[in-house]
Coordinates of C-alpha atoms in Angstrom, one line a residue:
M1 CA 61.1 -60.3 23.3
K2 CA 57.3 -59.9 23.4
P3 CA 55.7 -58.7 20.1
L4 CA 54.5 -55.1 20.2
I5 CA 51.2 -55.9 18.5
R6 CA 49.3 -58.9 19.8
P7 CA 47.1 -60.8 17.3
L8 CA 43.3 -60.4 17.9
G9 CA 41.4 -63.4 19.1
A10 CA 38.0 -64.4 17.7
R11 CA 36.2 -62.2 20.1
G12 CA 38.5 -59.3 19.3
V13 CA 37.9 -59.7 15.6
R14 CA 34.1 -59.6 16.1
L15 CA 34.4 -56.4 18.2
F16 CA 36.7 -54.8 15.6
K17 CA 34.1 -55.5 12.8
V18 CA 31.3 -54.0 14.9
Y19 CA 33.5 -50.9 15.5
V20 CA 34.2 -50.5 11.8
M21 CA 30.5 -50.9 11.0
K22 CA 29.6 -48.2 13.5
V23 CA 32.3 -45.8 12.1
V24 CA 31.0 -46.4 8.5
L25 CA 27.4 -45.8 9.7
L26 CA 28.3 -42.6 11.6
S27 CA 30.2 -41.3 8.6
T28 CA 27.3 -42.0 6.3
L29 CA 24.9 -40.2 8.6
L30 CA 27.3 -37.3 8.9
L31 CA 27.6 -37.0 5.1
A32 CA 23.9 -37.1 4.7
S33 CA 23.4 -34.4 7.3
L34 CA 25.9 -32.2 5.5
S35 CA 24.2 -32.7 2.2
A36 CA 20.9 -31.3 3.6
R37 CA 20.3 -27.8 4.8
A38 CA 17.7 -26.5 7.3
E39 CA 16.2 -23.1 6.7
L40 CA 13.3 -20.9 7.6
I41 CA 11.2 -20.0 4.6
E42 CA 8.4 -17.4 4.5
A43 CA 5.7 -18.2 2.0
Q44 CA 2.2 -17.1 1.2
G45 CA -0.8 -19.2 0.0
S46 CA -4.3 -18.4 -0.9
A47 CA -7.7 -20.1 -1.5
A48 CA -11.2 -18.9 -2.5
I49 CA -13.8 -18.5 0.2
L50 CA -17.0 -20.3 -0.9
G51 CA -20.3 -19.9 1.0
G52 CA -18.6 -17.9 3.7
D53 CA -16.6 -21.0 4.9
E54 CA -13.4 -19.3 6.1
I55 CA -12.3 -22.3 8.1
Y56 CA -12.0 -24.5 5.0
A57 CA -10.4 -21.6 3.0
R58 CA -7.9 -21.1 5.8
E59 CA -6.9 -24.8 5.6
Q60 CA -6.6 -24.7 1.8
A61 CA -4.5 -21.5 1.9
T62 CA -2.2 -23.0 4.6
R63 CA -1.6 -26.1 2.4
D64 CA -0.8 -23.8 -0.5
A65 CA 1.6 -21.7 1.6
L66 CA 3.4 -24.9 2.8
R67 CA 3.6 -26.1 -0.8
Q68 CA 5.2 -22.8 -1.9
A69 CA 7.7 -23.1 1.0
L70 CA 8.7 -26.6 -0.1
L71 CA 9.1 -25.5 -3.7
A72 CA 11.2 -22.5 -2.6
S73 CA 13.5 -24.8 -0.6
G74 CA 14.3 -26.8 -3.8
A75 CA 12.2 -29.8 -2.8
S76 CA 9.8 -31.3 -5.4
V77 CA 6.4 -31.9 -4.0
S78 CA 4.5 -35.0 -5.1
S79 CA 1.5 -34.6 -2.9
I80 CA -0.2 -31.8 -1.1
Q81 CA 0.1 -31.9 2.7
R82 CA -2.8 -32.9 4.9
L83 CA -3.4 -30.6 7.8
E84 CA -4.9 -31.9 11.1
N85 CA -5.6 -29.7 14.1
G86 CA -3.2 -27.0 12.9
S87 CA -0.2 -29.4 12.6
L88 CA 1.3 -31.4 9.8
R89 CA 1.1 -35.2 9.6
S90 CA 4.6 -36.0 8.4
E91 CA 3.5 -39.4 6.9
Q92 CA 1.4 -37.5 4.5
I93 CA 4.4 -35.5 3.0
Q94 CA 6.1 -37.0 0.0
I95 CA 9.0 -35.0 -1.4
R96 CA 11.3 -36.4 -4.1
S97 CA 14.4 -34.8 -2.6
G98 CA 13.7 -36.1 0.9
G99 CA 12.8 -32.7 2.2
D100 CA 10.8 -32.4 5.4
I101 CA 8.7 -29.8 7.1
R102 CA 9.7 -29.7 10.8
Q103 CA 7.2 -27.1 11.9
Y104 CA 5.6 -23.9 10.9
R105 CA 4.0 -20.9 12.4
L106 CA 1.3 -18.6 11.0
K107 CA 2.5 -15.0 10.5
R108 CA -0.4 -13.2 8.9
E109 CA -3.9 -13.8 7.7
E110 CA -6.0 -11.6 5.6
V111 CA -9.1 -11.6 3.3
R112 CA -9.2 -9.8 0.1
N113 CA -11.8 -9.9 -2.7
G114 CA -13.4 -13.2 -1.5
R115 CA -10.0 -14.9 -1.0
M116 CA -8.1 -16.0 2.1
Y117 CA -4.4 -15.2 2.2
I118 CA -2.1 -17.0 4.7
T119 CA 1.5 -16.0 5.3
L120 CA 3.6 -18.4 7.3
V121 CA 7.2 -19.3 8.2
A122 CA 8.1 -23.0 7.8
D123 CA 11.2 -24.8 9.2
I124 CA 12.3 -27.0 6.3
Q125 CA 15.2 -29.4 5.8
A126 CA 15.7 -30.4 2.2
E127 CA 18.4 -32.3 0.3
R128 CA 20.7 -30.1 -1.8
Q129 CA 20.9 -32.6 -4.7
I130 CA 17.9 -34.2 -6.5
C131 CA 19.4 -35.7 -9.7
Q132 CA 22.1 -35.0 -12.2
T133 CA 19.8 -33.4 -14.8
Q134 CA 18.2 -30.9 -12.5
H135 CA 20.8 -28.3 -13.4
Y136 CA 19.8 -28.4 -17.1
A137 CA 16.8 -26.5 -18.5
K138 CA 14.6 -28.6 -20.8
D139 CA 13.2 -27.1 -24.0
L140 CA 9.4 -26.8 -23.9
T141 CA 6.7 -25.7 -26.2
L142 CA 3.1 -25.0 -25.2
V143 CA 0.2 -25.6 -27.6
R144 CA -3.0 -23.6 -27.3
L145 CA -5.5 -25.3 -25.1
R146 CA -8.8 -26.7 -26.5
M147 CA -12.2 -25.7 -25.3
R148 CA -14.1 -28.9 -24.5
Y149 CA -17.5 -27.2 -24.3
P150 CA -17.5 -23.9 -26.2
D151 CA -21.1 -23.1 -25.1
Q152 CA -20.0 -22.7 -21.5
A153 CA -17.9 -19.7 -22.5
S154 CA -20.9 -17.6 -23.6
T155 CA -21.5 -16.3 -20.1
G156 CA -19.0 -13.6 -19.6
A157 CA -17.8 -13.7 -23.2
L158 CA -14.9 -16.1 -22.4
D159 CA -14.5 -17.4 -26.0
D160 CA -10.8 -16.3 -26.1
M161 CA -10.0 -18.1 -22.9
P162 CA -8.0 -21.0 -24.5
A163 CA -5.6 -18.5 -26.1
D164 CA -5.4 -16.2 -23.1
L165 CA -4.8 -19.0 -20.6
S166 CA -2.2 -20.6 -22.9
R167 CA -0.3 -17.3 -23.2
R168 CA -0.4 -16.7 -19.5
L169 CA 0.8 -20.2 -18.7
F170 CA 3.6 -19.8 -21.3
E171 CA 4.6 -16.4 -19.7
T172 CA 4.7 -18.0 -16.3
L173 CA 7.0 -20.8 -17.5
A174 CA 9.2 -18.4 -19.4
A175 CA 9.6 -16.3 -16.3
A176 CA 10.8 -19.3 -14.2
P177 CA 14.4 -18.8 -13.1
Q178 CA 15.4 -22.4 -13.9
G179 CA 14.1 -25.7 -15.0
V180 CA 12.7 -25.0 -18.4
V181 CA 13.4 -23.0 -21.5
A182 CA 10.0 -22.0 -22.9
R183 CA 10.6 -21.9 -26.6
Q184 CA 7.2 -20.8 -27.8
W185 CA 3.5 -21.2 -27.6
L186 CA 1.6 -22.2 -30.7
D187 CA -1.6 -20.3 -31.2
E188 CA -2.8 -22.8 -33.7
N189 CA -5.7 -25.2 -34.1
L190 CA -4.1 -28.6 -34.2
R191 CA -5.8 -31.9 -35.0
I192 CA -4.3 -33.5 -31.9
D193 CA -6.8 -34.2 -29.2
P194 CA -4.8 -35.2 -26.0
L195 CA -7.9 -37.0 -24.7
H196 CA -7.8 -39.5 -27.5
L197 CA -4.0 -40.1 -26.9
Q198 CA -4.8 -40.8 -23.3
Q199 CA -7.3 -43.4 -24.4
G200 CA -4.6 -45.3 -26.4
D201 CA -5.0 -43.7 -29.9
R202 CA -1.5 -43.7 -31.4
S203 CA -2.4 -42.1 -34.7
A204 CA -1.3 -38.6 -33.6
L205 CA 2.1 -39.7 -32.2
E206 CA 3.9 -39.0 -35.5
E207 CA 2.3 -35.5 -35.4
I208 CA 3.6 -35.0 -31.8
K209 CA 7.1 -35.9 -33.0
A210 CA 6.9 -33.7 -36.0
L211 CA 5.7 -30.8 -33.8
S212 CA 8.6 -31.4 -31.5
L213 CA 11.0 -31.2 -34.4
R214 CA 9.3 -28.1 -35.9
T215 CA 9.5 -26.2 -32.5
D216 CA 13.0 -27.4 -31.7
S217 CA 11.6 -28.6 -28.3
Q218 CA 12.0 -32.0 -26.6
Y219 CA 8.9 -31.5 -24.4
L220 CA 5.4 -30.4 -25.4
V221 CA 2.4 -29.4 -23.3
L222 CA -1.1 -29.8 -24.7
G223 CA -4.4 -29.5 -22.8
S224 CA -8.0 -28.7 -22.6
I225 CA -10.4 -26.5 -20.7
D226 CA -13.1 -28.9 -19.6
D227 CA -15.5 -27.0 -17.3
L228 CA -16.6 -23.4 -17.1
S229 CA -20.1 -24.1 -15.8
L230 CA -22.0 -22.0 -13.3
E231 CA -23.9 -23.2 -10.1
P232 CA -26.7 -21.0 -8.9
Q233 CA -26.7 -20.4 -5.1
G234 CA -29.6 -20.1 -2.7
N235 CA -33.2 -20.9 -3.5
Q236 CA -35.7 -19.6 -6.1
L237 CA -36.3 -16.5 -3.9
T238 CA -32.7 -15.6 -3.2
S239 CA -30.7 -16.8 -6.2
W240 CA -31.4 -13.6 -8.1
Y241 CA -29.1 -11.6 -5.8
E242 CA -26.6 -14.2 -4.7
D243 CA -23.5 -14.6 -6.8
P244 CA -23.3 -18.0 -8.5
I245 CA -20.3 -20.2 -8.2
R246 CA -18.4 -20.9 -11.4
N247 CA -16.3 -24.0 -11.9
F248 CA -12.9 -24.2 -13.6
R249 CA -11.4 -27.5 -14.7
M250 CA -8.3 -27.9 -17.0
Q251 CA -6.3 -30.9 -18.0
L252 CA -2.7 -30.7 -19.1
Y253 CA -0.7 -33.4 -20.9
L254 CA 3.1 -33.5 -21.0
F255 CA 4.8 -35.3 -23.9
D256 CA 8.3 -36.2 -24.8
G257 CA 8.3 -35.1 -28.4
I258 CA 11.5 -37.1 -29.2
N259 CA 9.6 -40.4 -29.1
G260 CA 6.0 -39.1 -28.9
S261 CA 5.3 -40.6 -25.6
L262 CA 2.8 -39.3 -23.0
L263 CA 4.8 -38.6 -19.8
G264 CA 1.9 -37.6 -17.6
R265 CA -1.5 -36.0 -17.3
K266 CA -2.9 -33.8 -14.5
E267 CA -6.2 -32.2 -13.8
Y268 CA -6.5 -28.7 -12.2
Q269 CA -9.8 -27.6 -10.8
G270 CA -11.2 -24.8 -8.7
R271 CA -14.4 -22.9 -7.8
A272 CA -15.0 -19.3 -7.0
N273 CA -17.8 -16.7 -7.0
W274 CA -18.8 -15.3 -10.3
T275 CA -19.4 -11.7 -9.5
F276 CA -20.5 -10.4 -12.9
S277 CA -24.0 -10.2 -14.3
K278 CA -25.3 -12.8 -16.8
R279 CA -25.2 -10.3 -19.6
E280 CA -21.9 -8.6 -18.8
L281 CA -19.3 -9.1 -21.6
V282 CA -16.2 -9.4 -19.4
G283 CA -13.7 -11.2 -21.6
S284 CA -10.8 -13.3 -20.4
N285 CA -8.2 -10.7 -21.4
S286 CA -9.6 -7.9 -19.3
G287 CA -8.2 -6.6 -16.1
Q288 CA -11.5 -6.9 -14.3
F289 CA -11.7 -10.6 -15.1
W290 CA -8.2 -11.4 -13.7
Q291 CA -8.8 -9.1 -10.6
S292 CA -12.1 -10.8 -9.8
S293 CA -12.4 -13.8 -7.4
Y294 CA -12.9 -16.2 -10.2
G295 CA -10.0 -14.8 -12.3
Q296 CA -7.7 -15.1 -9.2
E297 CA -8.7 -18.7 -8.8
V298 CA -7.9 -19.4 -12.5
S299 CA -4.6 -17.6 -12.1
Y300 CA -3.8 -19.8 -9.0
Q301 CA -4.5 -22.9 -11.0
L302 CA -2.1 -21.7 -13.8
K303 CA 0.6 -21.0 -11.3
E304 CA 0.3 -24.5 -9.8
A305 CA 0.3 -26.0 -13.2
A306 CA 3.6 -24.2 -14.1
Q307 CA 5.2 -25.3 -10.9
D308 CA 4.1 -29.0 -11.5
I309 CA 5.5 -28.9 -15.0
I310 CA 8.9 -27.6 -13.8
A311 CA 9.0 -30.2 -11.0
E312 CA 8.1 -33.0 -13.4
L313 CA 10.9 -32.1 -15.8
A314 CA 13.5 -31.5 -13.0
C315 CA 14.9 -35.0 -13.3
A316 CA 13.7 -35.7 -16.9
P317 CA 16.3 -36.9 -19.5
V318 CA 18.1 -34.3 -21.5
T319 CA 18.2 -35.2 -25.2
A320 CA 19.5 -33.0 -28.0
R321 CA 19.2 -33.4 -31.7
I322 CA 22.1 -33.4 -34.1
V323 CA 21.2 -30.4 -36.3
A324 CA 24.5 -30.0 -38.3
Q325 CA 28.0 -31.2 -38.8
H326 CA 31.0 -29.0 -37.9
E327 CA 34.7 -29.6 -38.6
R328 CA 35.2 -30.2 -34.8
G329 CA 32.2 -32.6 -34.6
P330 CA 28.4 -32.8 -34.6
H331 CA 26.4 -29.7 -33.7
I332 CA 23.6 -30.3 -31.1
S333 CA 20.4 -28.3 -30.4
L334 CA 21.1 -27.6 -26.7
G335 CA 23.3 -24.8 -25.6
R336 CA 24.3 -22.3 -22.9
R337 CA 20.8 -21.3 -21.9
N338 CA 20.0 -25.0 -21.3
G339 CA 22.9 -25.2 -18.9
V340 CA 25.2 -27.0 -21.3
K341 CA 28.9 -26.3 -20.6
L342 CA 32.4 -27.4 -21.8
G343 CA 33.3 -30.9 -20.7
D344 CA 29.7 -32.2 -20.6
Q345 CA 29.4 -35.7 -22.0
F346 CA 26.7 -37.0 -24.4
R347 CA 26.1 -40.4 -25.8
V348 CA 25.0 -40.4 -29.5
Q349 CA 22.1 -42.6 -30.6
H350 CA 21.4 -43.3 -34.2
S351 CA 17.8 -43.0 -35.2
A352 CA 16.4 -46.2 -36.5
D353 CA 12.6 -45.7 -36.3
F354 CA 10.5 -48.1 -38.4
I355 CA 6.9 -49.0 -39.3
D356 CA 5.9 -52.4 -38.1
P357 CA 3.8 -54.8 -40.2
Y358 CA 0.6 -53.4 -38.6
G359 CA 1.4 -49.9 -39.7
K360 CA 2.4 -48.5 -36.4
S361 CA 5.4 -46.3 -35.9
R362 CA 8.1 -47.8 -33.6
V363 CA 11.0 -46.0 -31.9
M364 CA 14.4 -47.6 -32.2
R365 CA 17.9 -46.2 -31.3
N366 CA 21.3 -47.7 -32.0
P367 CA 23.9 -46.2 -29.6
A368 CA 27.3 -45.1 -31.0
D369 CA 30.5 -46.3 -29.5
G370 CA 32.0 -44.2 -26.7
L371 CA 31.2 -40.8 -25.4
F372 CA 31.1 -37.3 -27.0
E373 CA 32.4 -34.3 -25.1
V374 CA 31.2 -30.7 -25.5
V375 CA 34.1 -28.7 -27.0
Q376 CA 32.3 -25.5 -27.9
V377 CA 29.1 -23.9 -26.5
F378 CA 26.8 -21.3 -28.1
E379 CA 23.6 -19.8 -26.7
D380 CA 21.3 -22.3 -28.4
G381 CA 23.7 -25.0 -29.4
A382 CA 27.0 -26.8 -28.8
I383 CA 29.6 -28.8 -30.7
I384 CA 30.5 -32.3 -29.4
S385 CA 33.6 -34.3 -30.2
S386 CA 34.2 -38.0 -30.0
Q387 CA 36.5 -39.2 -27.2
N388 CA 37.4 -42.5 -28.8
K389 CA 38.1 -41.6 -32.5
Y390 CA 34.6 -42.5 -33.5
S391 CA 34.2 -41.3 -37.1
P392 CA 32.0 -38.1 -37.2
F393 CA 30.8 -39.3 -40.6
N394 CA 28.8 -42.0 -38.9
V395 CA 26.8 -39.4 -37.1
Q396 CA 23.9 -38.1 -39.2
I397 CA 21.6 -35.1 -38.9
G398 CA 18.6 -36.2 -37.0
D399 CA 20.5 -38.5 -34.7
L400 CA 20.2 -37.9 -30.9
A401 CA 22.6 -37.0 -28.2
V402 CA 21.6 -38.0 -24.7
L403 CA 23.3 -36.3 -21.7
E404 CA 25.3 -38.8 -19.6

């Protein structure tokens, strides 16, 4: 009797392996395509028109509109797109989620108050998932910006600009539907100068950590307004009636207050016509300032800064402090409004910071055994319980709990 199944020869084995590899590859591609979604997104962008150059303003406004479309799709933009002859060069697009702009079409163009507005519809395909921690809102506190050159604020009476810009940036972050929980903005004069920290000065790191503890926020934003200078236009005969161009430059610094480390720095700059007279006391909290061409440019820079902060923190670590002990386990500082839910798992780290022989503060963490699971959730806190009988008495107030 002949066997029903014949053994494969050497050639048959090779063909079978190739077949299996093709099936695996096709399955992987199918799953990848299912994890992404294609959608049409309508978005608007804007840019200031300088010197009557509408062509350049149109390009900048289109870039901004494409950026807004990408952000609306859930993709995190790491660089602004380059436009060439009305089409995108795909190699210039870098999106953390793997999102991609297939094509776009202009829908509407209009000029209002010295600014070009472009509305377009973009065909975008973006990955649904970026990282595990994107579904958790990170606690954030904003510190009042510093004015690098106060004398530049005299024209237009913009002395209150640090406080006004800080408050507006905080309100923009607080209104974000997800990503961050804006705890507060500190209208205080702090001794911390972010510029010195960027240059390697570690003397203020302890103050950064203390500020994080005081505000109950893992992340801190500090910054400075570095340029409000004016540039006269035209020549000696025409400059008296041509509006000067006013610069705006701001630097923001993002810190992880748990360890005092500087996570990133970014500069925001723009230019727009200054439509007020030299002696006019406008003020940075007036409606006429924010409705002017220059005020709209500053508002645009603040919006972009808020979007960048949220994108930067999307995949950042989620770390809570142990703030109390409960009969069911340690009480942590993150809760429902951060996205914490029953069953979430944290790994406790015992704080063991020390001062080295050179007088510098060093961060050190000793991990506890096993995982802790969330067993009760409050609006601004939660209770975690050990899953391996780890003694809760070994967990101290001030220890950390890192989301797994």
